[in-house]
Coordinates of C-alpha atoms and ligand atoms in Angstrom, one line a residue:
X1 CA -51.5 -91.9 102.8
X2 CA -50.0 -93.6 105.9
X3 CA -52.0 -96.5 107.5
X4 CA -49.9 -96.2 111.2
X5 CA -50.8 -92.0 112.2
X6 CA -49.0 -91.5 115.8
X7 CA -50.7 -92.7 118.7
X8 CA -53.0 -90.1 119.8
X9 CA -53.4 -87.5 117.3
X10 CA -56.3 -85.2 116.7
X11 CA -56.0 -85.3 112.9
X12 CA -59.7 -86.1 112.3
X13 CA -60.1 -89.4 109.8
X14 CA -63.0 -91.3 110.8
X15 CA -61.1 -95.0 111.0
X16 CA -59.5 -96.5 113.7
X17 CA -57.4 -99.4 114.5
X18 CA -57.2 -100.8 117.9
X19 CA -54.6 -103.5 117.3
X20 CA -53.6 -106.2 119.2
X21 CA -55.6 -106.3 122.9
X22 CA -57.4 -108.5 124.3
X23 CA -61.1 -108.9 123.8
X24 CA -64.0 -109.0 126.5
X25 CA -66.8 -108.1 124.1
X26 CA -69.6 -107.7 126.3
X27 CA -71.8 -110.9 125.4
X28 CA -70.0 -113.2 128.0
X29 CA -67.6 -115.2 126.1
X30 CA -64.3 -115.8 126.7
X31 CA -61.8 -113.3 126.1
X32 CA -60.2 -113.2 122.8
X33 CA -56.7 -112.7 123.1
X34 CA -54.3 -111.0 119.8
X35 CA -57.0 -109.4 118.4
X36 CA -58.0 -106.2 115.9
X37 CA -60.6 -104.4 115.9
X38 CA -61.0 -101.8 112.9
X39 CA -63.9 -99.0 113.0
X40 CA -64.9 -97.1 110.2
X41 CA -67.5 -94.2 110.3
X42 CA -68.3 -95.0 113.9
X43 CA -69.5 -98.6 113.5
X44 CA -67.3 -102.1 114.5
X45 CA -65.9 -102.8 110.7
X46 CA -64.4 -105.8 111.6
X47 CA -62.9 -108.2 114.7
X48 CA -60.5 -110.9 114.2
X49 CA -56.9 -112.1 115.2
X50 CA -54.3 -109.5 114.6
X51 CA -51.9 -111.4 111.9
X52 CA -55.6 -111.2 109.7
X53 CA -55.8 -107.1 109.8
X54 CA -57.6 -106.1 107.1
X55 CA -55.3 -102.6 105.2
X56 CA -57.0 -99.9 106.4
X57 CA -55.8 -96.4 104.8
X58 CA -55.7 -93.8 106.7
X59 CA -56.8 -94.8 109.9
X60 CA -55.9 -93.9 113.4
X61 CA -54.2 -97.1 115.0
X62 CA -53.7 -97.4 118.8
X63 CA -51.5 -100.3 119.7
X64 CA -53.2 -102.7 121.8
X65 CA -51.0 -104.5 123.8
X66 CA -50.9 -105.6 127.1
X67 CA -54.4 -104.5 126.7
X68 CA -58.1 -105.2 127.2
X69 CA -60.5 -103.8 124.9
X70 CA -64.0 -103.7 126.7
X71 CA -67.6 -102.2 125.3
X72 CA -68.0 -98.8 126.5
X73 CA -70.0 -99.1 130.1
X74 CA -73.9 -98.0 130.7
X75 CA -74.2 -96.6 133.6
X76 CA -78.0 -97.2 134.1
X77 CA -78.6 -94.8 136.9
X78 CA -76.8 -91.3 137.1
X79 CA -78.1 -88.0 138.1
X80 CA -75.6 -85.8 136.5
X81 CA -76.8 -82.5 137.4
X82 CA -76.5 -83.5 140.8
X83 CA -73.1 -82.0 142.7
X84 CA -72.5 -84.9 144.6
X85 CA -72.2 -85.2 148.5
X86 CA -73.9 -81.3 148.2
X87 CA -77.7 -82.7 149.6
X88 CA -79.0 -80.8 151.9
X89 CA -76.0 -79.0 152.1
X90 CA -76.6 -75.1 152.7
X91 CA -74.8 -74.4 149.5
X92 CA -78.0 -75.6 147.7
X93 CA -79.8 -72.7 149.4
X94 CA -77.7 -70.3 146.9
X95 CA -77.2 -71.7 143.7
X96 CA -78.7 -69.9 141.3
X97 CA -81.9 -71.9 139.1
X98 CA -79.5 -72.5 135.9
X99 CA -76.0 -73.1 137.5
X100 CA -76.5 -77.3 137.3
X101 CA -76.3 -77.1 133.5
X102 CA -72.4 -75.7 134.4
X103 CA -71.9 -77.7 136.7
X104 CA -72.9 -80.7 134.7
X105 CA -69.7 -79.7 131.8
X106 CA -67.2 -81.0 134.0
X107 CA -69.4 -83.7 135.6
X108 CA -70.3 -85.1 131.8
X109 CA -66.6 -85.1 131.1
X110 CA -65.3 -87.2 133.7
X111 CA -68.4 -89.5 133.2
X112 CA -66.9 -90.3 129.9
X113 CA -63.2 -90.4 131.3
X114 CA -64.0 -93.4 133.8
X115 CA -65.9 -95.2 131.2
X116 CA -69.2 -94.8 130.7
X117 CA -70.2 -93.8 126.9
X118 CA -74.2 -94.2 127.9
X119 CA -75.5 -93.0 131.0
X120 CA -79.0 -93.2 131.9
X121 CA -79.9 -90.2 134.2
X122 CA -83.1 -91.4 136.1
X123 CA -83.8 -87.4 137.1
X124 CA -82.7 -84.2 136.8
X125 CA -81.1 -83.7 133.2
X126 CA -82.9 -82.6 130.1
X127 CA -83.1 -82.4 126.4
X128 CA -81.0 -79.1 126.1
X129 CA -77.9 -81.1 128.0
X130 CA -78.6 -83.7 125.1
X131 CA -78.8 -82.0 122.0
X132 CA -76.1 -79.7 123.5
X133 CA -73.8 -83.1 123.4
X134 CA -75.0 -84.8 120.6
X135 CA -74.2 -81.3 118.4
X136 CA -70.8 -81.5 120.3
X137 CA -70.6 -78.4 121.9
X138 CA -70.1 -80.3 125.4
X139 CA -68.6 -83.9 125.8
X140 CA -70.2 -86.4 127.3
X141 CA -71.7 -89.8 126.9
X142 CA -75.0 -90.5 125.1
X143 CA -78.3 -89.8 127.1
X144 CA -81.2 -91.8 128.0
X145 CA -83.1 -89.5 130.6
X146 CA -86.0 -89.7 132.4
X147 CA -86.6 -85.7 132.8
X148 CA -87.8 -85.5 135.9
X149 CA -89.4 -88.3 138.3
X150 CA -93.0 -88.8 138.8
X151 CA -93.9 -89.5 142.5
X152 CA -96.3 -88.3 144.9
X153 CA -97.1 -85.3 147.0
X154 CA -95.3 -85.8 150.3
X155 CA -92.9 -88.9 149.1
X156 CA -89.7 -89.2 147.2
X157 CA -90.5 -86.7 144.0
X158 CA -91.5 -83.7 146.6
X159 CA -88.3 -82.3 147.5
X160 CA -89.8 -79.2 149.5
X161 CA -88.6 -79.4 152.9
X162 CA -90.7 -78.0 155.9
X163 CA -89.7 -74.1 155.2
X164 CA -90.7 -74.9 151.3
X165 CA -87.1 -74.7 150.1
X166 CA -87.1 -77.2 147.3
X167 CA -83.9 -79.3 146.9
X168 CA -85.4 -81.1 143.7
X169 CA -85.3 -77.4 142.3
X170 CA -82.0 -76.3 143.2
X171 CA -80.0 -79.5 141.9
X172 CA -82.1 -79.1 138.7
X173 CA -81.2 -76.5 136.0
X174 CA -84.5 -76.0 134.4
X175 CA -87.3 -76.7 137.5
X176 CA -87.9 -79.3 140.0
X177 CA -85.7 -82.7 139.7
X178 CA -89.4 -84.5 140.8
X179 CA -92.8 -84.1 139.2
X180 CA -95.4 -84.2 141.6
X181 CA -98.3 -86.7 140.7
X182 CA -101.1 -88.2 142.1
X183 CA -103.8 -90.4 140.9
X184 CA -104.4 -91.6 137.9
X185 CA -104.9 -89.0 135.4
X186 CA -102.1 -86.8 136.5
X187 CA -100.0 -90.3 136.4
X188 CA -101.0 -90.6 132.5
X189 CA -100.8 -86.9 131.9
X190 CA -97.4 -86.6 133.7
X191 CA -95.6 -89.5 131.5
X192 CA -97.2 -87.6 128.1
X193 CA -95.5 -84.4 129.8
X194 CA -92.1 -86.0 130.2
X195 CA -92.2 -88.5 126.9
X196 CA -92.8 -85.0 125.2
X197 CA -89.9 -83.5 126.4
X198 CA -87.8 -86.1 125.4
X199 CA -87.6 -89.0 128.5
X200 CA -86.9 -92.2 126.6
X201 CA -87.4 -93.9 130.3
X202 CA -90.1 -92.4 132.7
X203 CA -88.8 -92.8 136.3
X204 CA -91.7 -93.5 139.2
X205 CA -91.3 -93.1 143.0
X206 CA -92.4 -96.6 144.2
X207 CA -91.2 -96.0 148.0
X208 CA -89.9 -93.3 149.7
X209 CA -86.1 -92.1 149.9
X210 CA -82.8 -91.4 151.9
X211 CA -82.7 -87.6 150.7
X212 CA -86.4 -86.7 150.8
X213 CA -86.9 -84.4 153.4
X214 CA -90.8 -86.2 154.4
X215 CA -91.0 -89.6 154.1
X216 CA -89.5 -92.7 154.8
X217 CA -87.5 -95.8 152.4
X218 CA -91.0 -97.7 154.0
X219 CA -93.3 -95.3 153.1
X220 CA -95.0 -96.1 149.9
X221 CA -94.7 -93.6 146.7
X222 CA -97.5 -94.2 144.1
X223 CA -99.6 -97.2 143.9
X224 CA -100.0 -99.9 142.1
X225 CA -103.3 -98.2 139.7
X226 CA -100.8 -95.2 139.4
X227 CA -98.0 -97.0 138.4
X228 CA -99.8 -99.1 136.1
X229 CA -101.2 -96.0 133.7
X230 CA -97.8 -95.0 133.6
X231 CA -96.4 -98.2 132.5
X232 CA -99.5 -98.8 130.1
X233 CA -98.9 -94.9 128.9
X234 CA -95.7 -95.4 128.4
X235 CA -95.4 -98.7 126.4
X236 CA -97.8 -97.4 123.8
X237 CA -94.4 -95.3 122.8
X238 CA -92.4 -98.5 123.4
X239 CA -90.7 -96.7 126.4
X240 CA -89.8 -98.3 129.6
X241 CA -90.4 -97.3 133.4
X242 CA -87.7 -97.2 135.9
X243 CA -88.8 -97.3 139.5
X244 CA -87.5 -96.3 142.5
X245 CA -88.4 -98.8 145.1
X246 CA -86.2 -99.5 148.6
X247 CA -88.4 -101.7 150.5
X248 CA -89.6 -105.0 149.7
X249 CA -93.4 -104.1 149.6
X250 CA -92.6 -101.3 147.0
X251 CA -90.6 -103.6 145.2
X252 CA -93.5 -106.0 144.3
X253 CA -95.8 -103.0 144.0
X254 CA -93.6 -101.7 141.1
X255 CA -93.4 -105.3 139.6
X256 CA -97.0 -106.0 139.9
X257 CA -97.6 -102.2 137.9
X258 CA -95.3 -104.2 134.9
X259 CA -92.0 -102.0 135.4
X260 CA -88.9 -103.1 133.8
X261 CA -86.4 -102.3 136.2
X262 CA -86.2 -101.8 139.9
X263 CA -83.6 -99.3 141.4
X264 CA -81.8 -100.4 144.1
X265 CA -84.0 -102.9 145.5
X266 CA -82.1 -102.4 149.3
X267 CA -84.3 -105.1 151.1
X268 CA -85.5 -107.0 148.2
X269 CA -87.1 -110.3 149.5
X270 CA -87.8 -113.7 148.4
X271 CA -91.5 -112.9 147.2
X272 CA -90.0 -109.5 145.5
X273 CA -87.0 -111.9 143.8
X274 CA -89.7 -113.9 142.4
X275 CA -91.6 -111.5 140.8
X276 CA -88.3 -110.2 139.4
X277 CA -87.8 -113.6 138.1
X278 CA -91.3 -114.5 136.9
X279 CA -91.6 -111.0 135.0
X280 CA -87.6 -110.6 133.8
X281 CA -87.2 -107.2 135.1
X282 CA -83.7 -105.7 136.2
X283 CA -82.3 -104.8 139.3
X284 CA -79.9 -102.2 139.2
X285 CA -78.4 -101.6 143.2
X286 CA -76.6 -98.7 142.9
X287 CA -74.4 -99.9 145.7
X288 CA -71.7 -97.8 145.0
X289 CA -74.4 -94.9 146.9
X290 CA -75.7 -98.0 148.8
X291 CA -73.1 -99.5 150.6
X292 CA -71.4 -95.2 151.0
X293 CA -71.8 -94.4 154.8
X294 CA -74.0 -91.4 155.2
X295 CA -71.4 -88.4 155.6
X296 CA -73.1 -86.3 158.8
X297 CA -71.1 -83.1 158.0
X298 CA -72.8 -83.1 154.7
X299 CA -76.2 -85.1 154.7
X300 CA -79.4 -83.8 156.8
X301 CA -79.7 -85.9 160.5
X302 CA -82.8 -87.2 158.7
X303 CA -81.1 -88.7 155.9
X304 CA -78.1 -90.2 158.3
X305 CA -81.0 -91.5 159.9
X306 CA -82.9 -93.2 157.2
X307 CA -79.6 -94.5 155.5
X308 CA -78.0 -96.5 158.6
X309 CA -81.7 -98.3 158.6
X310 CA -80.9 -99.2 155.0
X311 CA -78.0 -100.2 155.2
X312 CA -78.2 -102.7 158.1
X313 CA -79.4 -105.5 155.5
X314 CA -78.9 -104.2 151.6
X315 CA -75.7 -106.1 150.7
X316 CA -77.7 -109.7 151.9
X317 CA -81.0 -109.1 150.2
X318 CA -79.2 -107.6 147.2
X319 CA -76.6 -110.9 147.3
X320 CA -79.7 -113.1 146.9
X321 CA -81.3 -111.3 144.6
X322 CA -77.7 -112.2 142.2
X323 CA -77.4 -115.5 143.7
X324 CA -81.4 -116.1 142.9
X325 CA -80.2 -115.2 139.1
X326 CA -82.1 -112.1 139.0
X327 CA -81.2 -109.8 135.7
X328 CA -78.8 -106.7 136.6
X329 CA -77.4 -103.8 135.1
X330 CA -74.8 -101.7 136.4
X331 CA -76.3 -98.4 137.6
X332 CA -74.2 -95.9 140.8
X333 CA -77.0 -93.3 141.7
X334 CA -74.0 -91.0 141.0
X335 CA -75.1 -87.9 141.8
X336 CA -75.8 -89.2 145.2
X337 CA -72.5 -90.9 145.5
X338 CA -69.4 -89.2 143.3
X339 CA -69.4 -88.6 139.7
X340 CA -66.5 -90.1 137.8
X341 CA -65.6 -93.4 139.0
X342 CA -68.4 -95.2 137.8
X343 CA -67.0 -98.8 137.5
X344 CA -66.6 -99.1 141.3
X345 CA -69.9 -100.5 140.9
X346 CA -68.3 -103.4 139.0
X347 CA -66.4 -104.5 142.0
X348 CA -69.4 -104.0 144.2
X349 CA -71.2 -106.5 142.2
X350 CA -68.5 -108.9 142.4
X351 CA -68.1 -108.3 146.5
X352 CA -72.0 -109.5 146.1
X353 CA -71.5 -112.7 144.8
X354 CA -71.6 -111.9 140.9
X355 CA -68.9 -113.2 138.8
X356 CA -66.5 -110.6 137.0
X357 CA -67.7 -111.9 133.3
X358 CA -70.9 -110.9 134.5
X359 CA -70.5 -107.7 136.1
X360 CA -69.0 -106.5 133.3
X361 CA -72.1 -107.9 130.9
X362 CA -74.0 -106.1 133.7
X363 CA -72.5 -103.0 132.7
X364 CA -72.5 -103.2 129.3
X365 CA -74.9 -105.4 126.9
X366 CA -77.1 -106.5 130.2
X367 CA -77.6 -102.7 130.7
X368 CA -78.0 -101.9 126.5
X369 CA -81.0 -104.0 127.1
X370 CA -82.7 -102.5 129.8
X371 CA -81.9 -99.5 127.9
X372 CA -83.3 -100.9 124.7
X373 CA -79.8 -100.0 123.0
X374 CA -79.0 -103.7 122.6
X375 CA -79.0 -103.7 118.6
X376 CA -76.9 -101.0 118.3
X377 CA -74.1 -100.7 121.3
X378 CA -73.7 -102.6 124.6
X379 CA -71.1 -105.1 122.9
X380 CA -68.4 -105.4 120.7
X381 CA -70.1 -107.2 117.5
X382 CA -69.6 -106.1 113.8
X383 CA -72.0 -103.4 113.0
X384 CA -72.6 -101.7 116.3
X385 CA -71.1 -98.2 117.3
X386 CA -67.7 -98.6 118.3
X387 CA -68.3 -97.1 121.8
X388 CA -65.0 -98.7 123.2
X389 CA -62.7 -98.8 126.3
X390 CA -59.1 -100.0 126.9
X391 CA -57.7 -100.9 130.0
X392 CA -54.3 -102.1 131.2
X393 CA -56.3 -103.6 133.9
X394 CA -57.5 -107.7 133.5
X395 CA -61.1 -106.8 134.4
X396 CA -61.6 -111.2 135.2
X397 CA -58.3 -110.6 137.3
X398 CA -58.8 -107.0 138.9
X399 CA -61.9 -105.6 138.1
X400 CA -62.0 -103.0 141.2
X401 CA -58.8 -101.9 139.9
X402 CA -61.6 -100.2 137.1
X403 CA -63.2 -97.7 139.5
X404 CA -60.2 -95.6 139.1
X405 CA -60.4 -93.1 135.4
X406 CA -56.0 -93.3 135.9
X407 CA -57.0 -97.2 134.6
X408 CA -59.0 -96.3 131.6
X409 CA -56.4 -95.4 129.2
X410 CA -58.5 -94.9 126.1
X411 CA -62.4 -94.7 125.7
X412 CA -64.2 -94.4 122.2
X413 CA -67.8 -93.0 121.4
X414 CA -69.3 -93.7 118.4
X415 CA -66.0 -94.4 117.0
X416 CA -64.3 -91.2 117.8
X417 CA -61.6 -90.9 120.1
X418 CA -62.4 -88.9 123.6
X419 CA -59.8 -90.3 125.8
X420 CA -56.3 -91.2 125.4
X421 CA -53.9 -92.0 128.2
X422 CA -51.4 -93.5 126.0
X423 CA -50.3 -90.6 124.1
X424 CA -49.8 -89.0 127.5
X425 CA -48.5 -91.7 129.4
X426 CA -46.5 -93.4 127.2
X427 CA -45.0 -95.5 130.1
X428 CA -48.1 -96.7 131.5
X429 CA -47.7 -100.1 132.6
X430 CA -50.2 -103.4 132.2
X431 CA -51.7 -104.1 135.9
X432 CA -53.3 -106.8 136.9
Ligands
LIG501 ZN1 -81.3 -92.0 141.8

């Protein structure tokens, strides 16, 4: 048997090498330069300082240097059934009910290429997308997904526009992206409905929305007794409740309901950034759709509308939100904004104040938790699934240099190999 295969081959062996790169692993330490990282049957075998290489027989090796070796990213909010820029376009009007789980083939691919080997989709995709990937009949990265969202007749989960077209149905393959709910025992029957068919986060409409033909980012989605039967629902399966929320006053409903994460959280206020604080929930801004100027050619007037409003004071309230020390994790709203260059949220973060260590922890073992993945991926530790990236890019040097999928030369999942630039590009040179 020979321990150094060519760089890039198919031949199946389920050990790997990745010799000789530098190491961010995701916990916030410094980086660890010279150093090995061997995986064997999917899981982080051992890490140390290349001249220490354990022999490894047969084992894929991909040379390292010049390199960074980063966890694989979370993206924490993704709707990947969603063809992006397409809202209230008058395409929508004639796709056919089952084209999105086509559509979302190419979208789950290039997902994976820029990065991401978790993405939690707050909306849209379902458990056939999943068990179609994890059988490996379609690549992608591992799911968390929410189903469909739970808001309110009339607010952000009722996609119907005046004429009854519904949007929510047309970007969804199987039914309607939202799930209309109101009061209490539609709240607690709605999250048994979704839990049941798979969500391992249930998503609530806390305010209004951008894209929602009938409300407004100030209107209020469910209340707080709502919210709180789904959160109390929910926790007695030990799952967690992602909410929507875009005004301050939504914000600190959600909290007060006991949510664990607010989505993007575009005029978050002092009071809101306390809660956050006092309760340790997350904030994940999705400011790569945040801080996109609203396309008229593409979006509905009343979208353009509603988004300029947002817009005129997101990236201060979200700044002190990160300055404040609230807990993030990377999330894009892809979907909403373009799939497939999902760490352009990393340099957002850092254009709002956050340091590059911490972006990238915000993408990857900051997000793990949220996701409650945390003891098995979201860092490069002995023992965890080797869900990996390599980049010729210094992400503490020139992290929005990540956003583009030509800068992520090789990404693992689970310890198999689903991306390799280097084979192909054998020039590619280190950037920084
Ligand atoms: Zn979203």
């Amino acid at each position: 048997m020979n321990t150094d295969r060519n760089q890039g081959t198919d031949q199946e062996s389920d050990r790997m090498i990745i010799r000789n790169a530098v190491i961010i692993d995701g916990t916030g330490g410094a980086p660890n330069p010279g150093y090995t990282v061997v995986v064997i049957a999917g899981k982080i075998d051992w890490i140390g300082p290349a001249a220490d290489e354990p022999n490894v027989v047969d084992a894929q090796v991909i040379d390292g240097t010049g390199m960074y070796l980063t966890p694989g990213f979370i993206d924490a909010h993704v709707h990947l059934t969603m063809p992006a820029g397409q809202l209230g376009g008058a395409r929508m009007l004639d796709l056919p009910p089952r084209y999105g789980y086509y559509s979302a083939i190419p979208i789950l691919k290039a997902t994976l290429d820029a990065g991401i080997t978790t993405a939690r989709d707050l909306g849209g995709i379902d458990m056939a997308t999943d068990v179609a990937i994890r059988e490996g009949i379609i690549e992608g990265p591992e799911l968390i997904y929410a189903y469909r969202a739970l808001g309110p007749t009339g607010g952000h989960g009722d996609f119907r526009t005046c004429c009854g077209f519904n949007l929510g149905q047309a970007v969804s393959p199987n039914g309607d992206i939202g799930f209309l709910t109101d009061g209490v025992d539609q709240a607690i029957r709605n999250t048994r409905e979704v839990m049941r068919l798979g969500a391992k986060v249930i998503k609530v409409m806390a305010s209004g929305g951008v894209w929602s033909p009938r409300d407004q980012p100030w209107h209020d989605g469910l209340n707080v007794d709502e919210m709180r039967a789904v959160v109390e629902e929910a926790a007695s399966h030990d799952v967690p409740v992602a909410a929507h929320a875009q005004s301050a006053r939504s914000i600190a409903n959600a909290l007060k309901a006991g949510v664990r994460s607010i989505e993007h959280a575009y005029e978050i206020d002092d009071a809101a950034i306390g809660l956050m604080l006092e309760r340790g929930a997350f904030m994940v801004p999705t400011l790569s759709t945040g801080t996109t100027p609203p396309d008229p050619a593409k979006a509905a007037p009343y979208a353009v509308e509603k988004k300029l409003r947002l817009q005129e004071k997101l990236q201060t309230c979200v700044a002190n939100a990160v300055a404040a020390g609230v807990r993030v994790a990377m999330g894009t709203d892809a979907g909403v904004c373009p799939h497939g260059t999902n760490l352009t949220e990393l340099g957002h973060l850092v254009d709002l104040g956050m340091k590059p260590i911490d972006a990238i922890n915000a993408g990857t073992l900051n997000a793990a938790e949220l996701l409650q993945i945390d003891n098995r991926t979201g860092s490069i530790e002995l023992g965890k699934e080797a869900d990996l990236v390599l980049t010729p890019v210094d992400p503490l040097a020139g992290i929005h240099q990540l956003g583009n999928p030509d800068n992520i030369a090789v990404v693992v999942a689970k310890g198999r190999l689903k991306k390799n630039l280097l084979a192909a590009i054998p020039a590619l040179e280190p950037v920084s």
